[in-house]
Short mmCIF file of C-alpha atoms and ligand atoms in Angstrom, two decimals:
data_model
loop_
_atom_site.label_atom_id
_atom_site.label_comp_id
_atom_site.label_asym_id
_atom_site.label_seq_id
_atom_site.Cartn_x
_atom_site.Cartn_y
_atom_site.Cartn_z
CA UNK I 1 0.00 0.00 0.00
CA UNK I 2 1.10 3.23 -0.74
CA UNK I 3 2.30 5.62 2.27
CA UNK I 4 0.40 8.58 3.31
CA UNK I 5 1.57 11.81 2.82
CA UNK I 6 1.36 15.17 3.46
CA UNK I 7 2.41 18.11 1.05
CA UNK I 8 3.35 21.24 2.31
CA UNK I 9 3.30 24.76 0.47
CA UNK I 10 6.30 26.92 1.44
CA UNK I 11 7.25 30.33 -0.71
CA UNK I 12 10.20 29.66 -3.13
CA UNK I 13 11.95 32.40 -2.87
CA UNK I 14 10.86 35.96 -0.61
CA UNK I 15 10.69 37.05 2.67
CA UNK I 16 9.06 33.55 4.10
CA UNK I 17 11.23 31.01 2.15
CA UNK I 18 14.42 31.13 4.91
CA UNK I 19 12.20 30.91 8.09
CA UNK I 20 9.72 28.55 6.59
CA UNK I 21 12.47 25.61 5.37
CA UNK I 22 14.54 26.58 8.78
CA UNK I 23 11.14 25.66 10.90
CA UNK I 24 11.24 22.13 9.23
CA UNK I 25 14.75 21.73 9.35
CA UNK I 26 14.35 22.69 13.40
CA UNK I 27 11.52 19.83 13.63
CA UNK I 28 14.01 17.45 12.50
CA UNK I 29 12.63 17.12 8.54
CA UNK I 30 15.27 16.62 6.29
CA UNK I 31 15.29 17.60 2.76
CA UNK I 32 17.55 18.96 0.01
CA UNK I 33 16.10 22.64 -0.97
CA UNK I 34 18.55 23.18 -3.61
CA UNK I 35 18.58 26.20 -5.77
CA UNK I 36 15.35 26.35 -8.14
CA UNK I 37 13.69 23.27 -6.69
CA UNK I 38 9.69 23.56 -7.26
CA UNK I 39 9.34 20.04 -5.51
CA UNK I 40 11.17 17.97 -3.09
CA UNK I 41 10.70 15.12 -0.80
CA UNK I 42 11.61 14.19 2.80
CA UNK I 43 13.62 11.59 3.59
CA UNK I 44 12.66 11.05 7.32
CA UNK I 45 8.59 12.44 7.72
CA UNK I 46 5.63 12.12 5.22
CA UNK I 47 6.13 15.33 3.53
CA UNK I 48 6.43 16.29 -0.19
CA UNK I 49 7.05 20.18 -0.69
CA UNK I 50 6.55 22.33 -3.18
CA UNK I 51 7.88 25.75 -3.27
CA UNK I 52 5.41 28.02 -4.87
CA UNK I 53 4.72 32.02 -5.14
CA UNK I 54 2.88 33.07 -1.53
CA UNK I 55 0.05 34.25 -3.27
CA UNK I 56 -0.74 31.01 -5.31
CA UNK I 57 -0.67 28.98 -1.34
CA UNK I 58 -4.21 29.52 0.06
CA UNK I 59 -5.79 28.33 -3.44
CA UNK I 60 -3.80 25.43 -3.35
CA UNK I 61 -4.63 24.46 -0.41
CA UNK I 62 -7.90 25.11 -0.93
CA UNK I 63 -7.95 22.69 -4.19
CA UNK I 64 -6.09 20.18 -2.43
CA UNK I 65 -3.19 20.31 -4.22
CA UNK I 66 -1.35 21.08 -1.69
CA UNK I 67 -2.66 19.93 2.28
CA UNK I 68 -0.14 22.08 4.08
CA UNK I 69 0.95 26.10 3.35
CA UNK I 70 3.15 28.65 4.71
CA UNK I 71 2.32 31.81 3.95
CA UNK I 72 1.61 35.12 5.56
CA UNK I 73 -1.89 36.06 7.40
CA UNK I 74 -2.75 39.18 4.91
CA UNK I 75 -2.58 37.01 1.82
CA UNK I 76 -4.84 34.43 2.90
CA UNK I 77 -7.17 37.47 4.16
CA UNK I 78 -7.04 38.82 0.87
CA UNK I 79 -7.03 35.13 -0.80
CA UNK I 80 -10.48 35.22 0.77
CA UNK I 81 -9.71 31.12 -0.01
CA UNK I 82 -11.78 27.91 2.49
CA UNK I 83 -8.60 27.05 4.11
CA UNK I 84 -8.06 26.51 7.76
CA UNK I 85 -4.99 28.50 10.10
CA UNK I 86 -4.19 25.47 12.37
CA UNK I 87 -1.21 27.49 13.78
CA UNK I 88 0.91 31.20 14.17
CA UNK I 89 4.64 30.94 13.32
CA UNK I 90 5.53 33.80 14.93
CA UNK I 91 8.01 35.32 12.08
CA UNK I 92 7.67 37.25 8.83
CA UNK I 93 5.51 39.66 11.08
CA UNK I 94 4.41 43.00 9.69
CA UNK I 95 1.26 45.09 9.81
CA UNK I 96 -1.27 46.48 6.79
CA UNK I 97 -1.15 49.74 7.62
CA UNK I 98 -3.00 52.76 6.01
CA UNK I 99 -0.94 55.80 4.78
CA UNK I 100 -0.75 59.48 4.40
CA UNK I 101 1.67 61.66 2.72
CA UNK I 102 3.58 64.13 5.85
CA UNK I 103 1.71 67.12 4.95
CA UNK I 104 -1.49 65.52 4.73
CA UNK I 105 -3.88 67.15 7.72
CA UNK I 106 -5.02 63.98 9.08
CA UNK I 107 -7.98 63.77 12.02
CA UNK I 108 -9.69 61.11 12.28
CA UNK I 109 -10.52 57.50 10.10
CA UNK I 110 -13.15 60.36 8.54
CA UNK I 111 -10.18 61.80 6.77
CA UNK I 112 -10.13 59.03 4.51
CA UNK I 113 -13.47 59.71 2.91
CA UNK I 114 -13.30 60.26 -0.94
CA UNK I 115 -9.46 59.90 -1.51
CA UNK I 116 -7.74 56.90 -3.57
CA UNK I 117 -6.04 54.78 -1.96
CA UNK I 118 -3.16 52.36 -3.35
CA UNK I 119 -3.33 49.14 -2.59
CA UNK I 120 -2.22 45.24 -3.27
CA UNK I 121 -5.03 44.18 -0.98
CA UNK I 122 -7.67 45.57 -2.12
CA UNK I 123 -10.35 43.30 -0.39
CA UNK I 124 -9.02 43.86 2.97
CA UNK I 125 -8.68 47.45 2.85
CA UNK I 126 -12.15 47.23 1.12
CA UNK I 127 -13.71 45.05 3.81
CA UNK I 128 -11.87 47.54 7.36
CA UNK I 129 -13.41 50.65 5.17
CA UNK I 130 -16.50 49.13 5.17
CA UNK I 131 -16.68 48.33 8.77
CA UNK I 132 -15.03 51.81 9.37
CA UNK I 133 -18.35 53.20 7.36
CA UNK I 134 -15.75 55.13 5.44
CA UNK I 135 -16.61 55.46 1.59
CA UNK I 136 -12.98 55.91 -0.57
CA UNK I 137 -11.86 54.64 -3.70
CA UNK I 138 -9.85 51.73 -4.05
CA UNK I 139 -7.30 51.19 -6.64
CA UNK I 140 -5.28 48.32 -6.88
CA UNK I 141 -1.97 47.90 -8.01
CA UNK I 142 0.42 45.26 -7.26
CA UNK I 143 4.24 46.57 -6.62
CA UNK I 144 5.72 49.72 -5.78
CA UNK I 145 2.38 51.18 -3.66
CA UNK I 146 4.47 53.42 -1.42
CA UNK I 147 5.23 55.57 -4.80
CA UNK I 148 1.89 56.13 -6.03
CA UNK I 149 0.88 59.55 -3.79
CA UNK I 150 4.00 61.06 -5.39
CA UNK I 151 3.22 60.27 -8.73
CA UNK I 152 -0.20 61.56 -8.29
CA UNK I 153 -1.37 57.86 -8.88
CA UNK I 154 -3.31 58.21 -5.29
CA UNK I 155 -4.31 60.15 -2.07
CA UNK I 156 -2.97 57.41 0.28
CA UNK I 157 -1.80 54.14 0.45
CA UNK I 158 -2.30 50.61 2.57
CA UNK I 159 0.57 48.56 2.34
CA UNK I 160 2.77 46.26 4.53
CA UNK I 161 4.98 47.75 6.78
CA UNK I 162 7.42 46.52 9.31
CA UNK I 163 10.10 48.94 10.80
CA UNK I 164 8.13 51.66 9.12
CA UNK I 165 11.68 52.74 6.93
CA UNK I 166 9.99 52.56 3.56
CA UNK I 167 6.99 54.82 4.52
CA UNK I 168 9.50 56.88 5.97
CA UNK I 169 11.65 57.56 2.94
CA UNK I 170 8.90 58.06 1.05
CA UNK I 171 7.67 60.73 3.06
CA UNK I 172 4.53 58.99 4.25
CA UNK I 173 2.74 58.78 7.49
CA UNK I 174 1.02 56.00 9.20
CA UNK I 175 -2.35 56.09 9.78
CA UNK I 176 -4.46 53.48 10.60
CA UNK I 177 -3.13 49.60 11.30
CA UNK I 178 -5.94 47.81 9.18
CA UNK I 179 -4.76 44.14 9.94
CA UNK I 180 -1.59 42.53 12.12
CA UNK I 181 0.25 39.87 10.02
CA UNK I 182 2.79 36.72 10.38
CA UNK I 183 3.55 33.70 8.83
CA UNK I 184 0.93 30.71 9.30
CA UNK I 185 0.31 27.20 8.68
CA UNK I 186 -2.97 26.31 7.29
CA UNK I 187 -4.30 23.52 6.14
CA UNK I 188 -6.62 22.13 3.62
CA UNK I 189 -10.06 21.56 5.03
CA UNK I 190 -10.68 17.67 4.29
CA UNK I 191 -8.04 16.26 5.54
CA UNK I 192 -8.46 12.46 5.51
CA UNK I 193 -7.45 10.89 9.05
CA UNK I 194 -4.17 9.46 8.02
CA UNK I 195 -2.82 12.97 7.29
CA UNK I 196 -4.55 14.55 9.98
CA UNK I 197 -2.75 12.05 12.24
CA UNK I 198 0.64 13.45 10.30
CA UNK I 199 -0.34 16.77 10.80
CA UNK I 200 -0.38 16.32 14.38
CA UNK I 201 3.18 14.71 14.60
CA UNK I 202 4.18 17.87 12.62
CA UNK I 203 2.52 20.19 15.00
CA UNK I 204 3.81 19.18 18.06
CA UNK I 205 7.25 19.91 16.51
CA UNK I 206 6.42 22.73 15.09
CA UNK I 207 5.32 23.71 18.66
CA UNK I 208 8.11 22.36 20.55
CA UNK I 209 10.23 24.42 17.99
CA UNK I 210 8.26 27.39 18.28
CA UNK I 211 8.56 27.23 22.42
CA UNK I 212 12.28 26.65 22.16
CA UNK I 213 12.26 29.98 20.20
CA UNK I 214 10.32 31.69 22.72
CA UNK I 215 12.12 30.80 25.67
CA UNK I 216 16.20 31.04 26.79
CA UNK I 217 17.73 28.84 29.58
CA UNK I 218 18.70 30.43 32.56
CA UNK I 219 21.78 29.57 34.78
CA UNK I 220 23.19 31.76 37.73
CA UNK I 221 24.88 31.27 41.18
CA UNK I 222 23.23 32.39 44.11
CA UNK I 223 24.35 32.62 47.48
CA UNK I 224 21.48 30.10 49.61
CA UNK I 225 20.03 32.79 51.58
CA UNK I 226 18.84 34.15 48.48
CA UNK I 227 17.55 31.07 46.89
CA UNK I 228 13.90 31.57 47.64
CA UNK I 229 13.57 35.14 46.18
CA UNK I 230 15.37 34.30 42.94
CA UNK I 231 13.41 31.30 42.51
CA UNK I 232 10.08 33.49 42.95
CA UNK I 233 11.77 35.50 39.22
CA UNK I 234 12.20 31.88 37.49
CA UNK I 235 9.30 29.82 37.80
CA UNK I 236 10.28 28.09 35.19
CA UNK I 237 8.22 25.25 33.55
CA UNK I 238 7.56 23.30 36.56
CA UNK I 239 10.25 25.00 39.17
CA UNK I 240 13.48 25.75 39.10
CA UNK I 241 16.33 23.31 39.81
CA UNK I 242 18.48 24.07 42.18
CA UNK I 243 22.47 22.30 42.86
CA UNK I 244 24.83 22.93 45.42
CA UNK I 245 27.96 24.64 44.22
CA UNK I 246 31.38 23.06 45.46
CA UNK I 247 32.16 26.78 47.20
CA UNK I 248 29.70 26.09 50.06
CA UNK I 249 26.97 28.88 50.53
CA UNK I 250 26.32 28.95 47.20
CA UNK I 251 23.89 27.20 44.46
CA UNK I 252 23.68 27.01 40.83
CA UNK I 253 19.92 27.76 39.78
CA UNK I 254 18.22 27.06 36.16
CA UNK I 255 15.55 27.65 34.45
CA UNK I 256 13.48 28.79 31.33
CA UNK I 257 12.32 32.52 31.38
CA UNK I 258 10.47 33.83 28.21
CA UNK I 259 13.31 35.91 25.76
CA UNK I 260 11.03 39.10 26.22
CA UNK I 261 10.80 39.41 30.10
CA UNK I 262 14.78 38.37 29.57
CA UNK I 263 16.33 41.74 30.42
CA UNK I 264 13.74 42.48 33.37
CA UNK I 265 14.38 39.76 35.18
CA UNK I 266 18.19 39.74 34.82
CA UNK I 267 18.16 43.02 36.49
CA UNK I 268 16.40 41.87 39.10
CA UNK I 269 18.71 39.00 39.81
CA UNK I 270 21.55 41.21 39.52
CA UNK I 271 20.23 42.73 42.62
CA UNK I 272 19.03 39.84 44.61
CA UNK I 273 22.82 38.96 44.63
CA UNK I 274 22.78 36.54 41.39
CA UNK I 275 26.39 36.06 39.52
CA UNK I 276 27.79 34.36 36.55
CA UNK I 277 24.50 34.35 34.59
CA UNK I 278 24.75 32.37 31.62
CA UNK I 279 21.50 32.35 29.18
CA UNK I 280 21.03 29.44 26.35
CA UNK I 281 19.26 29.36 23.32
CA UNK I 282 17.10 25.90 23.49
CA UNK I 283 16.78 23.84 20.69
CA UNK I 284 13.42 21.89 21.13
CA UNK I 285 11.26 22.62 24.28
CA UNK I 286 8.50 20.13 25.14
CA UNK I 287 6.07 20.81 27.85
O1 PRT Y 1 7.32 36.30 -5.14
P1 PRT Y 1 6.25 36.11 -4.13
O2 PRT Y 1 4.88 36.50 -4.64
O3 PRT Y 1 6.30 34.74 -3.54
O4 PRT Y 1 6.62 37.09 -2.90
P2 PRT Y 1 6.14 38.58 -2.59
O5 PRT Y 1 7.09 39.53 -3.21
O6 PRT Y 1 4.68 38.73 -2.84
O7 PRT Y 1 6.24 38.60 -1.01
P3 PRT Y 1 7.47 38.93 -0.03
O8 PRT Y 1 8.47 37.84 -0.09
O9 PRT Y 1 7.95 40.34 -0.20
O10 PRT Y 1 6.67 38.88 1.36
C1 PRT Y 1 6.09 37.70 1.79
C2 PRT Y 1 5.35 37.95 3.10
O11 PRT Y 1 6.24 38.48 4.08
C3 PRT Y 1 4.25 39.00 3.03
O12 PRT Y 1 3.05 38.53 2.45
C4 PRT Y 1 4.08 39.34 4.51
O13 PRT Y 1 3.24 38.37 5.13
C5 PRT Y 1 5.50 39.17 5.06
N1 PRT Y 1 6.17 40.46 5.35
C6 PRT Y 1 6.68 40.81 6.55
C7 PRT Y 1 6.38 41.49 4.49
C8 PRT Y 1 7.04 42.49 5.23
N2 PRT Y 1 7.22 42.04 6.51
C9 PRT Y 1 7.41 43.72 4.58
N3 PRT Y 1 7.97 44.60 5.22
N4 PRT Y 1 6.12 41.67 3.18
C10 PRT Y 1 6.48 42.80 2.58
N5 PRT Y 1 7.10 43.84 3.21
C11 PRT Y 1 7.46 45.02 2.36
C12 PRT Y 1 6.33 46.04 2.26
O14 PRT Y 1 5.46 45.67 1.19
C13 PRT Y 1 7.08 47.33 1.97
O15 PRT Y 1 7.44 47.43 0.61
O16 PRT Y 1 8.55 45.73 2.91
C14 PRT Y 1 8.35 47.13 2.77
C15 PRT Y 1 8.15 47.76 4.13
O17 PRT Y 1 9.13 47.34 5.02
P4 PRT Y 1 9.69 48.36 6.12
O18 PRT Y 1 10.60 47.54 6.98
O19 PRT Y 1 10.42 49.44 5.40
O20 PRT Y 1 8.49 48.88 6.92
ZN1 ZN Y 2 3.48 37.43 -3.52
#
């Protein structure tokens, strides 16, 4: 009998290709992604992938041609395809942002009504004006948006932005956020048990990965009248383990703490008396 498998729509090459074949590679897939591929095979998981344009994932999926995608929340929003978002990747993140140019007097949403605005996305612009009850004209075109009020192609624009540098050069404002974006996996809705009991071996790497990513290991000697303080900072997954050090008085302590409470809570065991703290990137992290 033929083996199941899944197959899995990454980008070929853009801004989600890296991340996207790095996530496998982190949940132990192996695979050769040479240069120009469009299809490829694992050697150690039920996976086929293809590597496709982002916007041609959510109608693959859709179709079944493909039971698996990676791609980024605003084009499935604007793919407006029946596909399912099984799980946040937590990269590629950005925001669809509205924009003005610098001088423009801008007050309120209100301000919007009865310019043109630029856009690659026009249904979810179209959909937030609606809901906005904000009447403006939408014109869609598909590269080089943040140009168009200079040209006198448009009024305003609603594009991607993530540091905000591009708007900036272009001497554009932001105005509104319309959606918040990163890269997710979705899935085909039919999935036939057999896969669906692939796509959860998948997932919990994926997760495990995705934890590991989240999270640095902690280590740091404390003297053992502090013990119980520092171990209120670093609950850690369970609690935190705690090993005499050979100089007596003193304990080695680790732990997990979350990478963006990392600098908070090193200060605070700076003063509690904490030294030699060493922090770890984890690999895989399993709850
Ligand atoms: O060829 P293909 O169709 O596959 O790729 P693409 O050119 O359509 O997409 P690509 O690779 O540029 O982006 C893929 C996905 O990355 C997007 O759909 C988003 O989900 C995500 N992403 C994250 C971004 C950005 N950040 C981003 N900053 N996509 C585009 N940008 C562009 C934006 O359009 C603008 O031109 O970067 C510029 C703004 O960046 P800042 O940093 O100056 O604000
Ligand atoms: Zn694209």
């Amino acid at each position: 009998m033929k083996e199941e498998k899944l197959k899995i729509a990454l980008q070929k090459a853009g801004r989600l290709s890296e991340d996207s074949v790095g996530l496998l590679k982190k949940c132990g897939i192996s695979f050769n992604d040479g240069f120009g591929k469009l299809k490829t095979e694992a050697v150690n998981f039920p996976l086929e992938i293809f590597f496709l344009r982002d916007d041609d994932i959510p109608e693959y999926v859709a179709d079944g041609v493909a039971d698996l995608g990676i791609v980024g929340e605003n084009v499935v929003a604007e793919a407006c395809k029946q596909v399912e978002i099984i799980e946040k990747l937590g990269f590629a993140r950005c925001r669809l942002s509205i924009a003005v140019p610098k001088g423009f007097h801008y007050e309120s949403i209100k301000s919007l009504s009865g310019l043109r605005i630029a856009t690659a996305y026009p249904k979810v612009l179209s959909d937030f004006l609606k809901r906005k009850g904000v009447e403006a004209e939408v014109h869609v075109i598909s590269g080089s948006v943040e140009i168009a009020p200079s040209i006198g192609l448009a009024d305003a624009i609603c594009d991607l932005v993530s540091s905000g540098s591009t708007l900036f050069t272009n001497g554009l404002r932001e105005v509104e956020t319309v959606m918040h974006s990163e890269a997710v996996l979705i899935a085909h809705r039919n999935l036939k048990d057999l896969q669906k009991q692939i796509l959860e071996k998948l997932l919990f790497r994926i997760r495990a990965v995705k934890s590991a990513s989240e999270n640095k290991y902690i280590l740091l000697n404390v003297p053992n009248d502090r013990i119980e303080r520092i171990c209120r900072l670093l609950p850690g997954m369970k609690s935190p383990t705690v090993m005499p050090l050979a100089e007596s008085g003193w304990s080695s302590v680790h732990s997990v703490i979350h990478k963006d409470d990392f600098w908070e809570i090193v200060e605070k065991l700076k003063q509690e008396g904490a030294q030699g703290i060493l922090v770890i990137s984890i690999d895989q992290m399993v709850r």
